Amino acid sequence: MKVTVCRKEHFNAAHRLFNPQWNFEKNQQVFGKCNNPNYHGHNYELIVKLTGKPDPETGYVYDMKALSHLIREHVTARMDHKNLNLDVREFEHLNPTAENIAIVIWNILRAEIDEQLALKVTLYETERNYVEYPAD
Amino acid sequence: MKVTVCRKEHFNAAHRLFNPQWNFEKNQQVFGKCNNPNYHGHNYELIVKLTGKPDPETGYVYDMKALSHLIREHVTARMDHKNLNLDVREFEHLNPTAENIAIVIWNILRAEIDEQLALKVTLYETERNYVEYPAD
Amino acid sequence: MKVTVCRKEHFNAAHRLFNPQWNFEKNQQVFGKCNNPNYHGHNYELIVKLTGKPDPETGYVYDMKALSHLIREHVTARMDHKNLNLDVREFEHLNPTAENIAIVIWNILRAEIDEQLALKVTLYETERNYVEYPAD
Amino acid sequence: MKVTVCRKEHFNAAHRLFNPQWNFEKNQQVFGKCNNPNYHGHNYELIVKLTGKPDPETGYVYDMKALSHLIREHVTARMDHKNLNLDVREFEHLNPTAENIAIVIWNILRAEIDEQLALKVTLYETERNYVEYPAD
Amino acid sequence: MKVTVCRKEHFNAAHRLFNPQWNFEKNQQVFGKCNNPNYHGHNYELIVKLTGKPDPETGYVYDMKALSHLIREHVTARMDHKNLNLDVREFEHLNPTAENIAIVIWNILRAEIDEQLALKVTLYETERNYVEYPAD
Amino acid sequence: MKVTVCRKEHFNAAHRLFNPQWNFEKNQQVFGKCNNPNYHGHNYELIVKLTGKPDPETGYVYDMKALSHLIREHVTARMDHKNLNLDVREFEHLNPTAENIAIVIWNILRAEIDEQLALKVTLYETERNYVEYPAD
């Protein structure tokens, strides 16, 4: 049977939620205070989950130190202490909701991890709001 | 692929576990100190999870503010600072175990949420005891 | 210099806040939903702090296992899975606010612990409401 | 003896750390990635602590619901989902470090709370960085 | 539909990660500081999850007190305050990675729990590293 | 008025509590399972607190990044993934209780930090046991 290994990392970023094809009133109605033109921000907690069989020689599904380095190199280095709307290419034309941030991170990491391993990400925007991608 | 969005809310309530068809000794044997006739209580932490496709215009599976309001209107307003056995209709003839509270909350919320969205609830009775409904 | 050692325990209890010398309306105005006549409840987290010099032979200010047993014997056994208003003698004529519960617990423990050791208690009623006694 | 009552609230905000009297290189050297010109952000957790004697009629040092409303009206409403540098008057000429945010919040609340009650604030910028004002 | 009930327990243990068929350099290269010959240690948090239908007479899938006792008798009593490599038989020839500890615990508990109930374990080695077995 | 800035770091270590001047039975009686000759271990959480006046040019009492590096260089690098009894010089003749570990860490850091700044350390051995040094 397979084991899932999970690694938690964090990054702090600013963002603004809005749809550029709508006027300010429509954006305000849909996104409320998340539409503040001067941005607001969050401490994002990111959990990356890999599922596979433990290697019989190491007992590891994936080396957690290596997973931490991979996340830091490909995700955290690009998003930590950044403005997601202005500083991260993937959100130039994509609204940085928690859902979309999780999908972007999954796509970045999927390209770096052996296809034999299933990949899921959980992203906490606050202690009380979080998303999982892909859904079970 | 689909995304799961999760919202955490809380409520504080009193309850007593017992089966009215059993005598006190049998209830004491099965439920122990949870059978205290004068009730005891908990800080319940409730996580509501909805699974679906993000709306391409908003990037939302479901607006978290709207989900919070929905939970507060239909669940929290009826259970917070209440005695589950005496004040909440659904437990008039149903033992308010964590399992049953989760099922009751799921039934309440299922009626309020578009059937396109899958619904799950997780309920923490204490930091060390919690339930998930429906099971994966 | 002295060291403070801290031990965290928990208990789950029901309570109701009200002043028996006031009518229901006055109680409702002051205590709001905490005045529910059928009670509500909490998972209380209790931190007991003792300050003194480490014993040179053990390196302990106080044995944490012994402190845990002391709290369980004198506090938890009397308050866990109880109704504070109905089941705990000290609240027969005292409103079980977090402030008063902390004072009662401090008085109980003060009688059991060597006077050479300073004693403080912190009591969490919820994750967002807590009290410290005595104040610094 | 006196009791300290503590209430935790939160707000999410964007900010940038820099000294406008320094050039970009000096700011980068001192503030590093916190100097990102496009801002970054945090989930701030704020704990407000009041110390006084419990009122004998209520058992309260201060009504926690009232304290929560006071913080929300005077602090959260002004800082939540804002850019501290651009949207909050007090930081027009003051660097919004955790230290300075705590001092600003203390000054705001001190004006609203009876002088008989001692006031302290603790501000978490991340789970691993926080400040207390005034110091013990 | 079925409900999953979850119980969290903890144990504190020392361990060392290494493969006895490799020399020290190879072990150091693969396991890094986890290969310290004098051991290091962790506070392990263990979550045991059982899935089944609530009993109509009790409202329980499984009595949480009984589940806690079962875990303490069969897992905690054997691993708490132990050296996993030296004191726990199952790791005499098995590297005590989080993955392998979870599998060992699952095998121990599977033998004690009715086959009608599905069993999963989650094991936190640190706040930031954890594993789930079996994977979904 | 002064501000206290706090930085949290962690390390994972093995240890054994015993007094070499006592026989095994006496050690077992006093230290119980903490006296396991093969060691056990913990995830230690360390909070370092510095009190002083914010620098008017930076708004910092102390740069948190610098404080993190200082702790990692002088404390974590020496204690993380180590056996405190065997690998850390200061415990060669000192029992590594939480109290003594906190005092050792304070002495290490006191030598590295400007005397103008007051220094305190809090050390969590488990979520439920922690110590503060020096006491208030």
PDB file of N, CA and C in Angstrom, chain A residues 8 12-14 33-34 36 38-45 80-83 86-87 125-128, chain D residues 8 10 12-14 33-34 36 38-45 80-83 86-87 125-127:
ATOM      1  N   LYS A   8       5.044  21.102   5.035  1.00  0.00           N
ATOM      2  CA  LYS A   8       4.421  22.421   5.186  1.00  0.00           C
ATOM      3  C   LYS A   8       5.465  23.524   5.049  1.00  0.00           C
ATOM      4  N   ASN A  12       4.699  34.900   2.717  1.00  0.00           N
ATOM      5  CA  ASN A  12       3.900  36.075   3.048  1.00  0.00           C
ATOM      6  C   ASN A  12       3.786  36.931   1.793  1.00  0.00           C
ATOM      7  N   ALA A  13       2.559  37.261   1.394  1.00  0.00           N
ATOM      8  CA  ALA A  13       2.401  37.985   0.135  1.00  0.00           C
ATOM      9  C   ALA A  13       1.235  38.956   0.201  1.00  0.00           C
ATOM     10  N   ALA A  14       1.285  39.967  -0.679  1.00  0.00           N
ATOM     11  CA  ALA A  14       0.157  40.888  -0.859  1.00  0.00           C
ATOM     12  C   ALA A  14      -0.637  40.441  -2.081  1.00  0.00           C
ATOM     13  N   LYS A  33     -14.054  43.874   0.520  1.00  0.00           N
ATOM     14  CA  LYS A  33     -12.800  44.476   0.973  1.00  0.00           C
ATOM     15  C   LYS A  33     -11.578  43.809   0.344  1.00  0.00           C
ATOM     16  N   CYS A  34     -11.732  42.610  -0.240  1.00  0.00           N
ATOM     17  CA  CYS A  34     -10.609  41.962  -0.935  1.00  0.00           C
ATOM     18  C   CYS A  34     -10.244  42.707  -2.208  1.00  0.00           C
ATOM     19  N   ASN A  36      -9.627  45.945  -2.313  1.00  0.00           N
ATOM     20  CA  ASN A  36      -8.894  47.182  -1.984  1.00  0.00           C
ATOM     21  C   ASN A  36      -7.788  47.441  -3.022  1.00  0.00           C
ATOM     22  N   ASN A  38      -5.272  49.203  -3.098  1.00  0.00           N
ATOM     23  CA  ASN A  38      -3.910  49.276  -2.559  1.00  0.00           C
ATOM     24  C   ASN A  38      -3.416  47.934  -2.020  1.00  0.00           C
ATOM     25  N   TYR A  39      -4.202  46.861  -2.223  1.00  0.00           N
ATOM     26  CA  TYR A  39      -3.806  45.513  -1.816  1.00  0.00           C
ATOM     27  C   TYR A  39      -3.972  45.286  -0.310  1.00  0.00           C
ATOM     28  N   HIS A  40      -4.023  44.012   0.052  1.00  0.00           N
ATOM     29  CA  HIS A  40      -3.913  43.588   1.449  1.00  0.00           C
ATOM     30  C   HIS A  40      -3.011  42.348   1.396  1.00  0.00           C
ATOM     31  N   GLY A  41      -2.901  41.574   2.489  1.00  0.00           N
ATOM     32  CA  GLY A  41      -1.957  40.465   2.409  1.00  0.00           C
ATOM     33  C   GLY A  41      -2.229  39.353   3.393  1.00  0.00           C
ATOM     34  N   HIS A  42      -1.476  38.292   3.259  1.00  0.00           N
ATOM     35  CA  HIS A  42      -1.671  37.096   4.082  1.00  0.00           C
ATOM     36  C   HIS A  42      -0.345  36.393   4.371  1.00  0.00           C
ATOM     37  N   ASN A  43      -0.352  35.618   5.480  1.00  0.00           N
ATOM     38  CA  ASN A  43       0.665  34.591   5.722  1.00  0.00           C
ATOM     39  C   ASN A  43       0.102  33.293   5.143  1.00  0.00           C
ATOM     40  N   TYR A  44       0.551  32.899   3.987  1.00  0.00           N
ATOM     41  CA  TYR A  44       0.060  31.671   3.377  1.00  0.00           C
ATOM     42  C   TYR A  44       0.819  30.471   3.947  1.00  0.00           C
ATOM     43  N   GLU A  45       0.066  29.435   4.330  1.00  0.00           N
ATOM     44  CA  GLU A  45       0.677  28.167   4.740  1.00  0.00           C
ATOM     45  C   GLU A  45       0.385  27.153   3.640  1.00  0.00           C
ATOM     46  N   ASP A  80       7.261  34.583  -1.987  1.00  0.00           N
ATOM     47  CA  ASP A  80       7.421  35.102  -0.632  1.00  0.00           C
ATOM     48  C   ASP A  80       7.829  36.578  -0.659  1.00  0.00           C
ATOM     49  N   HIS A  81       7.132  37.381   0.163  1.00  0.00           N
ATOM     50  CA  HIS A  81       7.383  38.823   0.236  1.00  0.00           C
ATOM     51  C   HIS A  81       7.220  39.482  -1.129  1.00  0.00           C
ATOM     52  N   LYS A  82       6.211  38.979  -1.888  1.00  0.00           N
ATOM     53  CA  LYS A  82       5.891  39.545  -3.191  1.00  0.00           C
ATOM     54  C   LYS A  82       4.450  40.042  -3.199  1.00  0.00           C
ATOM     55  N   ASN A  83       4.145  40.811  -4.236  1.00  0.00           N
ATOM     56  CA  ASN A  83       2.776  41.171  -4.566  1.00  0.00           C
ATOM     57  C   ASN A  83       2.351  40.203  -5.657  1.00  0.00           C
ATOM     58  N   LEU A  86       1.315  41.792  -9.048  1.00  0.00           N
ATOM     59  CA  LEU A  86       2.302  42.576  -9.803  1.00  0.00           C
ATOM     60  C   LEU A  86       3.619  41.846 -10.034  1.00  0.00           C
ATOM     61  N   ASP A  87       3.998  40.948  -9.127  1.00  0.00           N
ATOM     62  CA  ASP A  87       5.347  40.373  -9.169  1.00  0.00           C
ATOM     63  C   ASP A  87       5.401  38.928  -9.672  1.00  0.00           C
ATOM     64  N   GLU A 125      -5.099  30.355   3.444  1.00  0.00           N
ATOM     65  CA  GLU A 125      -4.989  31.805   3.258  1.00  0.00           C
ATOM     66  C   GLU A 125      -5.063  32.483   4.631  1.00  0.00           C
ATOM     67  N   THR A 126      -5.930  31.945   5.487  1.00  0.00           N
ATOM     68  CA  THR A 126      -5.984  32.331   6.893  1.00  0.00           C
ATOM     69  C   THR A 126      -6.197  31.031   7.661  1.00  0.00           C
ATOM     70  N   GLU A 127      -6.180  31.116   8.983  1.00  0.00           N
ATOM     71  CA  GLU A 127      -6.462  29.926   9.799  1.00  0.00           C
ATOM     72  C   GLU A 127      -7.836  29.359   9.504  1.00  0.00           C
ATOM     73  N   ARG A 128      -8.747  30.174   9.019  1.00  0.00           N
ATOM     74  CA  ARG A 128     -10.144  29.755   8.849  1.00  0.00           C
ATOM     75  C   ARG A 128     -10.558  29.532   7.389  1.00  0.00           C
TER      76      ARG A 128
ATOM     77  N   LYS D   8      -8.254  38.044  21.664  1.00  0.00           N
ATOM     78  CA  LYS D   8      -7.496  37.906  20.419  1.00  0.00           C
ATOM     79  C   LYS D   8      -8.370  38.252  19.216  1.00  0.00           C
ATOM     80  N   HIS D  10      -7.981  39.469  14.747  1.00  0.00           N
ATOM     81  CA  HIS D  10      -7.007  39.399  13.653  1.00  0.00           C
ATOM     82  C   HIS D  10      -7.363  40.365  12.543  1.00  0.00           C
ATOM     83  N   ASN D  12      -5.877  41.267   8.265  1.00  0.00           N
ATOM     84  CA  ASN D  12      -4.983  40.920   7.159  1.00  0.00           C
ATOM     85  C   ASN D  12      -4.614  42.207   6.437  1.00  0.00           C
ATOM     86  N   ALA D  13      -3.326  42.472   6.282  1.00  0.00           N
ATOM     87  CA  ALA D  13      -2.926  43.749   5.696  1.00  0.00           C
ATOM     88  C   ALA D  13      -1.664  43.604   4.864  1.00  0.00           C
ATOM     89  N   ALA D  14      -1.480  44.550   3.934  1.00  0.00           N
ATOM     90  CA  ALA D  14      -0.234  44.648   3.165  1.00  0.00           C
ATOM     91  C   ALA D  14       0.646  45.728   3.800  1.00  0.00           C
ATOM     92  N   LYS D  33      13.985  41.663   1.783  1.00  0.00           N
ATOM     93  CA  LYS D  33      12.778  41.419   1.003  1.00  0.00           C
ATOM     94  C   LYS D  33      11.551  42.158   1.571  1.00  0.00           C
ATOM     95  N   CYS D  34      11.630  42.624   2.824  1.00  0.00           N
ATOM     96  CA  CYS D  34      10.518  43.410   3.391  1.00  0.00           C
ATOM     97  C   CYS D  34      10.403  44.770   2.711  1.00  0.00           C
ATOM     98  N   ASN D  36      10.234  45.192  -0.545  1.00  0.00           N
ATOM     99  CA  ASN D  36       9.634  45.037  -1.886  1.00  0.00           C
ATOM    100  C   ASN D  36       8.721  46.238  -2.194  1.00  0.00           C
ATOM    101  N   ASN D  38       6.450  46.750  -4.237  1.00  0.00           N
ATOM    102  CA  ASN D  38       5.052  46.404  -4.506  1.00  0.00           C
ATOM    103  C   ASN D  38       4.333  45.825  -3.289  1.00  0.00           C
ATOM    104  N   TYR D  39       4.998  45.867  -2.117  1.00  0.00           N
ATOM    105  CA  TYR D  39       4.390  45.419  -0.861  1.00  0.00           C
ATOM    106  C   TYR D  39       4.343  43.884  -0.748  1.00  0.00           C
ATOM    107  N   HIS D  40       4.185  43.432   0.487  1.00  0.00           N
ATOM    108  CA  HIS D  40       3.859  42.038   0.776  1.00  0.00           C
ATOM    109  C   HIS D  40       2.816  42.111   1.894  1.00  0.00           C
ATOM    110  N   GLY D  41       2.479  40.996   2.567  1.00  0.00           N
ATOM    111  CA  GLY D  41       1.420  41.110   3.560  1.00  0.00           C
ATOM    112  C   GLY D  41       1.441  40.025   4.609  1.00  0.00           C
ATOM    113  N   HIS D  42       0.566  40.183   5.587  1.00  0.00           N
ATOM    114  CA  HIS D  42       0.520  39.256   6.721  1.00  0.00           C
ATOM    115  C   HIS D  42      -0.909  39.083   7.225  1.00  0.00           C
ATOM    116  N   ASN D  43      -1.131  37.937   7.908  1.00  0.00           N
ATOM    117  CA  ASN D  43      -2.289  37.759   8.784  1.00  0.00           C
ATOM    118  C   ASN D  43      -1.832  38.168  10.181  1.00  0.00           C
ATOM    119  N   TYR D  44      -2.193  39.353  10.608  1.00  0.00           N
ATOM    120  CA  TYR D  44      -1.801  39.803  11.946  1.00  0.00           C
ATOM    121  C   TYR D  44      -2.764  39.239  12.986  1.00  0.00           C
ATOM    122  N   GLU D  45      -2.211  38.693  14.071  1.00  0.00           N
ATOM    123  CA  GLU D  45      -3.024  38.279  15.213  1.00  0.00           C
ATOM    124  C   GLU D  45      -2.728  39.257  16.352  1.00  0.00           C
ATOM    125  N   ASP D  80      -7.899  46.232   8.673  1.00  0.00           N
ATOM    126  CA  ASP D  80      -8.138  44.942   8.020  1.00  0.00           C
ATOM    127  C   ASP D  80      -8.338  45.120   6.516  1.00  0.00           C
ATOM    128  N   HIS D  81      -7.659  44.276   5.737  1.00  0.00           N
ATOM    129  CA  HIS D  81      -7.736  44.344   4.267  1.00  0.00           C
ATOM    130  C   HIS D  81      -7.318  45.705   3.750  1.00  0.00           C
ATOM    131  N   LYS D  82      -6.310  46.301   4.430  1.00  0.00           N
ATOM    132  CA  LYS D  82      -5.758  47.586   4.024  1.00  0.00           C
ATOM    133  C   LYS D  82      -4.281  47.435   3.702  1.00  0.00           C
ATOM    134  N   ASN D  83      -3.756  48.495   3.068  1.00  0.00           N
ATOM    135  CA  ASN D  83      -2.329  48.671   2.900  1.00  0.00           C
ATOM    136  C   ASN D  83      -1.903  49.629   4.002  1.00  0.00           C
ATOM    137  N   LEU D  86      -0.292  52.961   2.847  1.00  0.00           N
ATOM    138  CA  LEU D  86      -1.070  53.885   2.017  1.00  0.00           C
ATOM    139  C   LEU D  86      -2.431  54.228   2.605  1.00  0.00           C
ATOM    140  N   ASP D  87      -3.020  53.308   3.375  1.00  0.00           N
ATOM    141  CA  ASP D  87      -4.417  53.489   3.789  1.00  0.00           C
ATOM    142  C   ASP D  87      -4.589  53.896   5.249  1.00  0.00           C
ATOM    143  N   GLU D 125       3.093  38.988  13.844  1.00  0.00           N
ATOM    144  CA  GLU D 125       3.197  39.287  12.413  1.00  0.00           C
ATOM    145  C   GLU D 125       3.198  37.962  11.641  1.00  0.00           C
ATOM    146  N   THR D 126       3.882  36.964  12.197  1.00  0.00           N
ATOM    147  CA  THR D 126       3.812  35.595  11.705  1.00  0.00           C
ATOM    148  C   THR D 126       3.766  34.721  12.956  1.00  0.00           C
ATOM    149  N   GLU D 127       3.615  33.423  12.750  1.00  0.00           N
ATOM    150  CA  GLU D 127       3.641  32.504  13.896  1.00  0.00           C
ATOM    151  C   GLU D 127       4.972  32.580  14.636  1.00  0.00           C
TER     152      GLU D 127
END
